Tab-separated table of C-alpha atoms and ligand atoms in Angstrom:
chain	number	residue	atom	x	y	z
N	1	MET	CA	96.407	-44.094	118.880
N	2	SER	CA	93.630	-41.878	120.138
N	3	GLU	CA	93.325	-41.470	123.871
N	4	THR	CA	90.442	-40.637	126.197
N	5	LEU	CA	90.897	-38.675	129.408
N	6	VAL	CA	88.588	-39.605	132.290
N	7	THR	CA	88.377	-36.986	135.033
N	8	GLY	CA	87.044	-38.179	138.379
N	9	ALA	CA	88.571	-41.557	137.584
N	10	SER	CA	88.903	-42.499	141.254
N	11	GLY	CA	85.218	-41.818	142.005
N	12	THR	CA	82.283	-44.209	142.067
N	13	LEU	CA	81.422	-43.672	138.422
N	14	GLY	CA	85.014	-43.221	137.234
N	15	ARG	CA	86.117	-46.588	138.639
N	16	ALA	CA	83.295	-48.312	136.769
N	17	LEU	CA	84.048	-46.377	133.618
N	18	LEU	CA	87.744	-47.239	133.265
N	19	PRO	CA	87.513	-50.993	132.613
N	20	ARG	CA	84.499	-50.502	130.352
N	21	LEU	CA	86.360	-48.036	128.164
N	22	VAL	CA	89.388	-50.323	128.067
N	23	ASP	CA	87.141	-53.247	127.123
N	24	ALA	CA	85.733	-51.076	124.328
N	25	GLY	CA	89.283	-50.764	122.933
N	26	VAL	CA	89.860	-47.216	124.139
N	27	ALA	CA	93.271	-46.064	125.400
N	28	VAL	CA	92.510	-44.398	128.712
N	29	ARG	CA	94.207	-41.668	130.688
N	30	ALA	CA	92.728	-41.577	134.171
N	31	ALA	CA	92.899	-38.384	136.234
N	32	SER	CA	92.251	-37.487	139.850
N	33	ARG	CA	94.036	-35.577	142.585
N	34	SER	CA	95.269	-38.686	144.366
N	35	PRO	CA	97.781	-40.860	142.517
N	36	PRO	CA	96.674	-44.497	142.321
N	37	ASP	CA	99.543	-45.763	144.462
N	38	GLU	CA	98.333	-43.751	147.399
N	39	GLU	CA	94.672	-43.375	148.100
N	40	VAL	CA	93.120	-44.472	144.863
N	41	GLU	CA	92.102	-48.088	144.938
N	42	VAL	CA	90.603	-49.601	141.855
N	43	ASP	CA	88.007	-52.133	142.877
N	44	ALA	CA	89.389	-55.495	141.765
N	45	GLN	CA	85.926	-56.567	140.656
N	46	GLU	CA	85.617	-53.517	138.479
N	47	TRP	CA	89.163	-53.669	137.152
N	48	PRO	CA	89.575	-57.057	135.495
N	49	GLU	CA	93.159	-58.300	135.275
N	50	SER	CA	92.951	-58.193	131.513
N	51	THR	CA	92.666	-54.403	131.694
N	52	GLU	CA	95.450	-53.821	134.217
N	53	GLY	CA	98.133	-51.578	132.898
N	54	SER	CA	95.869	-50.322	130.109
N	55	ALA	CA	95.131	-47.014	131.762
N	56	GLU	CA	97.686	-44.314	132.390
N	57	TRP	CA	97.188	-42.194	135.535
N	58	VAL	CA	97.823	-38.468	135.787
N	59	GLU	CA	97.423	-36.094	138.673
N	60	LEU	CA	94.863	-33.345	138.134
N	61	ASP	CA	93.403	-30.752	140.474
N	62	LEU	CA	90.591	-28.851	138.801
N	63	ALA	CA	90.292	-26.428	141.710
N	64	ASP	CA	93.625	-24.780	140.911
N	65	GLY	CA	94.419	-26.185	137.466
N	66	THR	CA	97.373	-28.356	138.562
N	67	GLY	CA	98.200	-30.893	135.860
N	68	ILE	CA	95.475	-29.759	133.495
N	69	GLU	CA	97.668	-29.194	130.413
N	70	SER	CA	99.451	-32.525	130.683
N	71	ALA	CA	96.173	-34.329	131.422
N	72	VAL	CA	94.568	-32.984	128.247
N	73	ALA	CA	97.630	-33.113	125.940
N	74	ASP	CA	97.137	-35.469	122.985
N	75	VAL	CA	93.696	-36.724	123.972
N	76	ASP	CA	90.808	-36.785	121.510
N	77	THR	CA	88.004	-37.268	123.980
N	78	VAL	CA	87.433	-36.147	127.566
N	79	VAL	CA	84.867	-37.842	129.795
N	80	HIS	CA	84.408	-35.310	132.552
N	81	ALA	CA	83.165	-37.093	135.681
N	82	ALA	CA	85.078	-35.153	138.350
N	83	SER	CA	82.935	-33.322	140.859
N	84	ALA	CA	83.173	-32.130	144.440
N	85	PRO	CA	79.615	-32.371	145.788
N	86	THR	CA	80.740	-31.972	149.395
N	87	GLY	CA	83.661	-29.642	148.668
N	88	ASP	CA	84.118	-26.357	146.874
N	89	THR	CA	81.699	-27.060	144.038
N	90	GLU	CA	82.096	-23.622	142.524
N	91	ALA	CA	85.885	-24.018	142.284
N	92	VAL	CA	85.798	-27.591	141.011
N	93	ASP	CA	82.520	-28.017	139.132
N	94	VAL	CA	82.219	-24.528	137.643
N	95	ARG	CA	85.692	-22.967	137.407
N	96	GLY	CA	87.383	-26.363	137.033
N	97	THR	CA	85.066	-27.314	134.171
N	98	GLU	CA	85.653	-23.953	132.480
N	99	ARG	CA	89.436	-24.425	132.809
N	100	LEU	CA	89.227	-27.922	131.425
N	101	LEU	CA	87.138	-26.737	128.470
N	102	ASP	CA	89.496	-23.855	127.709
N	103	VAL	CA	92.519	-26.150	127.596
N	104	ALA	CA	90.591	-28.798	125.634
N	105	ALA	CA	89.548	-26.190	123.046
N	106	SER	CA	93.086	-24.828	122.762
N	107	VAL	CA	94.592	-28.235	121.946
N	108	GLY	CA	91.797	-29.355	119.623
N	109	VAL	CA	90.032	-32.009	121.701
N	110	GLU	CA	87.280	-33.424	119.503
N	111	HIS	CA	84.676	-34.452	122.064
N	112	VAL	CA	83.839	-33.699	125.702
N	113	VAL	CA	81.327	-35.948	127.434
N	114	TYR	CA	79.851	-34.365	130.543
N	115	VAL	CA	77.935	-36.288	133.166
N	116	SER	CA	75.245	-34.392	134.960
N	117	ILE	CA	72.184	-34.920	137.137
N	118	VAL	CA	68.462	-35.182	136.335
N	119	GLY	CA	66.376	-32.258	137.578
N	120	ILE	CA	69.167	-29.770	138.263
N	121	ASP	CA	67.257	-27.042	136.454
N	122	GLU	CA	64.212	-27.571	138.699
N	123	ILE	CA	65.802	-28.003	142.132
N	124	PRO	CA	67.344	-24.838	143.630
N	125	TYR	CA	70.120	-26.679	145.469
N	126	ALA	CA	73.525	-24.912	145.336
N	127	TYR	CA	75.432	-27.955	144.057
N	128	TYR	CA	72.828	-28.489	141.334
N	129	GLN	CA	73.027	-24.818	140.311
N	130	HIS	CA	76.766	-25.263	139.902
N	131	LYS	CA	76.242	-28.382	137.803
N	132	LEU	CA	73.794	-26.396	135.659
N	133	THR	CA	76.348	-23.624	135.168
N	134	ALA	CA	78.900	-26.278	134.198
N	135	GLU	CA	76.458	-27.808	131.682
N	136	ARG	CA	76.006	-24.375	130.104
N	137	ALA	CA	79.770	-23.901	129.894
N	138	VAL	CA	80.032	-27.266	128.148
N	139	GLU	CA	77.280	-26.306	125.705
N	140	SER	CA	78.827	-22.968	124.850
N	141	SER	CA	82.382	-24.296	124.534
N	142	ASP	CA	84.074	-24.646	121.154
N	143	VAL	CA	84.639	-28.323	121.893
N	144	PRO	CA	81.853	-30.530	120.485
N	145	ALA	CA	80.051	-32.113	123.422
N	146	THR	CA	77.651	-34.718	124.709
N	147	ILE	CA	75.797	-34.169	127.993
N	148	LEU	CA	74.282	-37.152	129.775
N	149	ARG	CA	72.203	-36.679	132.898
N	150	ALA	CA	71.584	-39.503	135.357
N	151	THR	CA	69.466	-39.966	138.465
N	152	GLN	CA	70.977	-40.659	141.902
N	153	PHE	CA	73.185	-43.729	142.055
N	154	HIS	CA	72.253	-46.693	144.288
N	155	ALA	CA	75.763	-46.319	145.751
N	156	PHE	CA	74.986	-42.727	146.758
N	157	VAL	CA	71.700	-43.646	148.466
N	158	ASP	CA	73.544	-46.509	150.145
N	159	GLU	CA	76.175	-44.076	151.432
N	160	ILE	CA	73.572	-41.671	152.846
N	161	LEU	CA	71.653	-44.449	154.564
N	162	GLY	CA	74.923	-45.888	155.874
N	163	THR	CA	75.612	-42.579	157.609
N	164	VAL	CA	72.060	-42.283	158.991
N	165	SER	CA	72.121	-45.899	160.177
N	166	ARG	CA	74.659	-45.031	162.882
N	167	LEU	CA	72.044	-42.890	164.655
N	168	PRO	CA	69.679	-44.284	167.302
N	169	VAL	CA	66.728	-43.322	165.095
N	170	TRP	CA	66.868	-42.551	161.377
N	171	PRO	CA	65.511	-39.051	160.722
N	172	LEU	CA	64.778	-38.954	156.993
N	173	PRO	CA	62.685	-36.923	154.547
N	174	THR	CA	60.796	-40.132	153.805
N	175	ARG	CA	58.559	-38.569	151.137
N	176	PHE	CA	61.379	-37.531	148.822
N	177	ARG	CA	60.927	-39.336	145.516
N	178	VAL	CA	64.010	-40.640	143.754
N	179	GLN	CA	64.793	-43.107	140.995
N	180	PRO	CA	68.121	-44.669	141.910
N	181	VAL	CA	70.216	-46.284	139.223
N	182	ASP	CA	73.180	-48.637	139.232
N	183	HIS	CA	76.191	-46.426	138.404
N	184	ARG	CA	77.589	-49.267	136.276
N	185	GLU	CA	74.609	-48.862	133.954
N	186	VAL	CA	75.364	-45.144	133.737
N	187	ALA	CA	78.983	-46.063	132.941
N	188	ASP	CA	77.735	-48.288	130.090
N	189	ALA	CA	75.749	-45.365	128.668
N	190	LEU	CA	78.783	-43.088	128.983
N	191	VAL	CA	80.947	-45.534	127.051
N	192	ASP	CA	78.401	-45.386	124.214
N	193	CYS	CA	78.608	-41.586	124.322
N	194	ALA	CA	82.409	-41.499	124.505
N	195	THR	CA	82.910	-43.893	121.612
N	196	GLY	CA	80.403	-42.149	119.349
N	197	GLU	CA	80.074	-38.754	117.742
N	198	PRO	CA	79.225	-35.660	119.845
N	199	ARG	CA	75.435	-35.559	120.218
N	200	GLY	CA	74.671	-32.526	122.411
N	201	ARG	CA	72.107	-33.373	125.073
N	202	VAL	CA	71.174	-37.021	125.044
N	203	PRO	CA	68.196	-38.580	126.847
N	204	PRO	CA	68.878	-39.112	130.563
N	205	VAL	CA	69.453	-42.426	132.301
N	206	GLY	CA	67.192	-43.253	135.240
N	207	GLY	CA	66.822	-46.311	137.421
N	208	PRO	CA	64.006	-48.828	136.918
N	209	GLU	CA	61.668	-47.478	139.628
N	210	VAL	CA	60.632	-44.209	141.241
N	211	ARG	CA	60.577	-44.825	144.998
N	212	THR	CA	60.211	-42.791	148.154
N	213	LEU	CA	63.226	-42.426	150.397
N	214	GLY	CA	61.120	-44.053	153.131
N	215	GLU	CA	60.684	-47.182	150.994
N	216	LEU	CA	64.389	-47.274	150.161
N	217	ALA	CA	65.314	-46.902	153.838
N	218	THR	CA	62.929	-49.675	154.878
N	219	ALA	CA	64.417	-52.054	152.297
N	220	TYR	CA	67.938	-51.031	153.367
N	221	ARG	CA	67.163	-51.694	157.037
N	222	GLU	CA	65.815	-55.118	156.155
N	223	ALA	CA	68.778	-56.011	153.923
N	224	ARG	CA	71.205	-55.145	156.712
N	225	GLY	CA	69.172	-56.831	159.462
N	226	LEU	CA	68.836	-53.535	161.357
N	227	ARG	CA	65.896	-52.508	163.532
N	228	ARG	CA	66.183	-48.853	164.421
N	229	PRO	CA	63.086	-46.768	163.728
N	230	ILE	CA	62.797	-44.580	160.655
N	231	VAL	CA	61.340	-41.206	161.603
N	232	ARG	CA	59.887	-38.819	159.045
N	233	LEU	CA	61.851	-35.574	159.074
N	234	PRO	CA	59.644	-32.734	157.848
N	235	VAL	CA	61.880	-30.545	155.682
N	236	PRO	CA	60.511	-27.130	154.692
N	237	GLY	CA	61.575	-25.143	151.642
N	238	SER	CA	61.662	-25.282	147.880
N	239	ILE	CA	64.483	-27.832	147.586
N	240	ALA	CA	62.616	-30.357	149.719
N	241	SER	CA	59.315	-29.787	147.941
N	242	ALA	CA	61.035	-30.271	144.569
N	243	PHE	CA	62.360	-33.639	145.750
N	244	ARG	CA	58.915	-34.572	147.111
N	245	GLU	CA	57.427	-33.671	143.717
N	246	GLY	CA	59.872	-36.048	142.046
N	247	ARG	CA	61.778	-33.367	140.130
N	248	ALA	CA	64.953	-35.461	140.367
N	249	THR	CA	63.291	-38.330	138.529
N	250	CYS	CA	62.728	-39.186	134.851
N	251	PRO	CA	60.115	-41.974	134.852
N	252	ASP	CA	59.918	-41.965	131.058
N	253	ARG	CA	63.624	-42.857	130.991
N	254	ALA	CA	63.601	-45.801	133.410
N	255	VAL	CA	66.299	-47.542	131.398
N	256	GLY	CA	68.379	-48.913	134.271
N	257	THR	CA	67.487	-52.500	135.107
N	258	THR	CA	68.980	-53.095	138.564
N	259	THR	CA	66.390	-52.432	141.272
N	260	TRP	CA	67.291	-51.089	144.706
N	261	GLU	CA	66.451	-54.451	146.251
N	262	GLU	CA	68.742	-56.223	143.765
N	263	TRP	CA	71.529	-53.762	144.530
N	264	LEU	CA	71.072	-54.325	148.283
N	265	ALA	CA	71.072	-58.095	147.827
N	266	SER	CA	74.384	-57.975	145.982
N	267	GLU	CA	75.929	-55.521	148.458
N	268	TYR	CA	74.716	-57.039	151.719
N	269	ARG	CA	74.026	-60.697	150.986
N	270	ASP	CA	76.732	-61.844	153.391
N	271	LYS	CA	77.147	-58.664	155.339
N	272	SER	CA	73.957	-58.271	157.406
N	273	GLU	CA	74.765	-57.455	161.003
N	274	PRO	CA	74.231	-60.342	163.403
N	275	THR	CA	70.917	-59.962	165.193
N	276	ALA	CA	71.281	-59.960	168.976
N	277	ALA	CA	70.602	-63.356	170.512
N	278	PRO	CA	67.238	-63.447	172.334
N	279	PRO	CA	67.550	-63.214	176.126
N	280	ALA	CA	67.640	-66.531	177.949
N	281	GLY	CA	64.156	-67.791	178.616
N	282	ALA	CA	62.556	-65.651	175.922
N	283	PRO	CA	59.835	-67.461	173.993
N	284	SER	CA	61.178	-68.839	170.757
U	1	NAP	N1	76.515	-39.772	142.876
U	1	NAP	C1	75.354	-39.699	142.234
U	1	NAP	O1	74.305	-40.169	142.723
U	1	NAP	C2	75.298	-39.045	140.864
U	1	NAP	C3	74.102	-39.064	140.135
U	1	NAP	C4	74.066	-38.483	138.865
U	1	NAP	C5	75.197	-37.862	138.343
U	1	NAP	N2	76.335	-37.841	139.094
U	1	NAP	C6	77.514	-37.178	138.530
U	1	NAP	O2	78.442	-38.185	138.164
U	1	NAP	C7	79.775	-37.698	138.335
U	1	NAP	C8	80.571	-38.677	139.189
U	1	NAP	O3	79.911	-38.814	140.414
U	1	NAP	P1	80.490	-39.814	141.536
U	1	NAP	O4	79.373	-40.113	142.475
U	1	NAP	O5	81.232	-40.927	140.872
U	1	NAP	O6	81.522	-38.859	142.265
U	1	NAP	P2	82.562	-39.208	143.425
U	1	NAP	O7	82.530	-40.647	143.768
U	1	NAP	O8	82.316	-38.199	144.505
U	1	NAP	O9	83.951	-38.913	142.721
U	1	NAP	C9	84.332	-37.608	142.419
U	1	NAP	C10	85.607	-37.646	141.615
U	1	NAP	O10	86.012	-36.305	141.363
U	1	NAP	C11	87.376	-36.174	141.723
U	1	NAP	N3	87.659	-34.824	142.196
U	1	NAP	C12	87.135	-34.197	143.285
U	1	NAP	N4	87.677	-32.980	143.434
U	1	NAP	C13	88.557	-32.841	142.396
U	1	NAP	C14	89.455	-31.799	142.005
U	1	NAP	N5	89.585	-30.670	142.721
U	1	NAP	N6	90.203	-31.977	140.895
U	1	NAP	C15	90.102	-33.132	140.182
U	1	NAP	N7	89.296	-34.144	140.517
U	1	NAP	C16	88.533	-34.002	141.611
U	1	NAP	C17	87.598	-37.204	142.821
U	1	NAP	O11	88.950	-37.638	142.893
U	1	NAP	P3	90.039	-37.041	143.913
U	1	NAP	O12	89.301	-36.742	145.187
U	1	NAP	O13	91.057	-38.123	144.040
U	1	NAP	O14	90.554	-35.869	143.216
U	1	NAP	C18	86.751	-38.354	142.314
U	1	NAP	O15	87.485	-39.115	141.392
U	1	NAP	C19	79.633	-36.290	138.926
U	1	NAP	O16	79.717	-35.330	137.906
U	1	NAP	C20	78.244	-36.280	139.512
U	1	NAP	O17	77.663	-34.992	139.522
U	1	NAP	C21	76.429	-38.426	140.319
């Protein structure tokens, strides 16, 4: 039976991808550095009982190549979703991708699906440059490939705002324009790619709306019942101006359907922080 390797299987996208591939009848080998029994937790909601036991886990470290041969052995397809945006992106995203491609080519893998990010060729951010180099390595590899770009995930925006929300005021580049998408919708698109023929670059997947970060933060604050002020942080430089110009968006590919507000409602419906009781004697 043919098998599909998913790198980055413990990440946000990878965890959504596994059950979808299994549901599509694909035998899955899931790879990450951390074995599932330790730090990797598969979200019960995203890992239906019916799919338990259908994915085999292997340890893989793309930064030094540990486990790469056994991860790739006997697979037909590789969905490459591992990335280290806050780590050594050159070692993992560039060299790791090149290593993975070399091994995949040497054992005759038939299809590599690479997930990338909208606008990386127009935003001079170091991580994006590394993703671009990785895309080029995928394109020039002997392994037939499909490259799918996506806009920022709702979960990623949520994570950033969660960090900022601990501050007394929220300093944010409020004019950045983004088009957040539900990563589960990106996972759906990746399953289509992984179960089809290699197609080269396919049209990107963007969320349903282009919004400013200020609008997203305001909606987030409301959904969580928070009150701290949002302060516009003026950010100079070409990276910031590219984000303000909406270079990370693809409005003509607004194929995701879950809006930011819908995402927030499902994430925070029962989790909004209790609002402080009004002081005694305050007008009601
Ligand atoms: N987040 C977004 O908004 C967004 C938007 C568009 C596209 N993308 C792309 O989608 C992909 C997945 O993103 P994500 O947000 O799901 O990422 P994530 O949650 O940060 O997960 C990253 C994954 O990579 C693995 N990884 C990290 N370092 C590794 C190493 N040295 N060797 C092997 N595996 C390693 C991690 O597992 P371990 O730490 O256990 O090894 C984890 O499974 C990435 O290619 C990203 O560029 C993301």
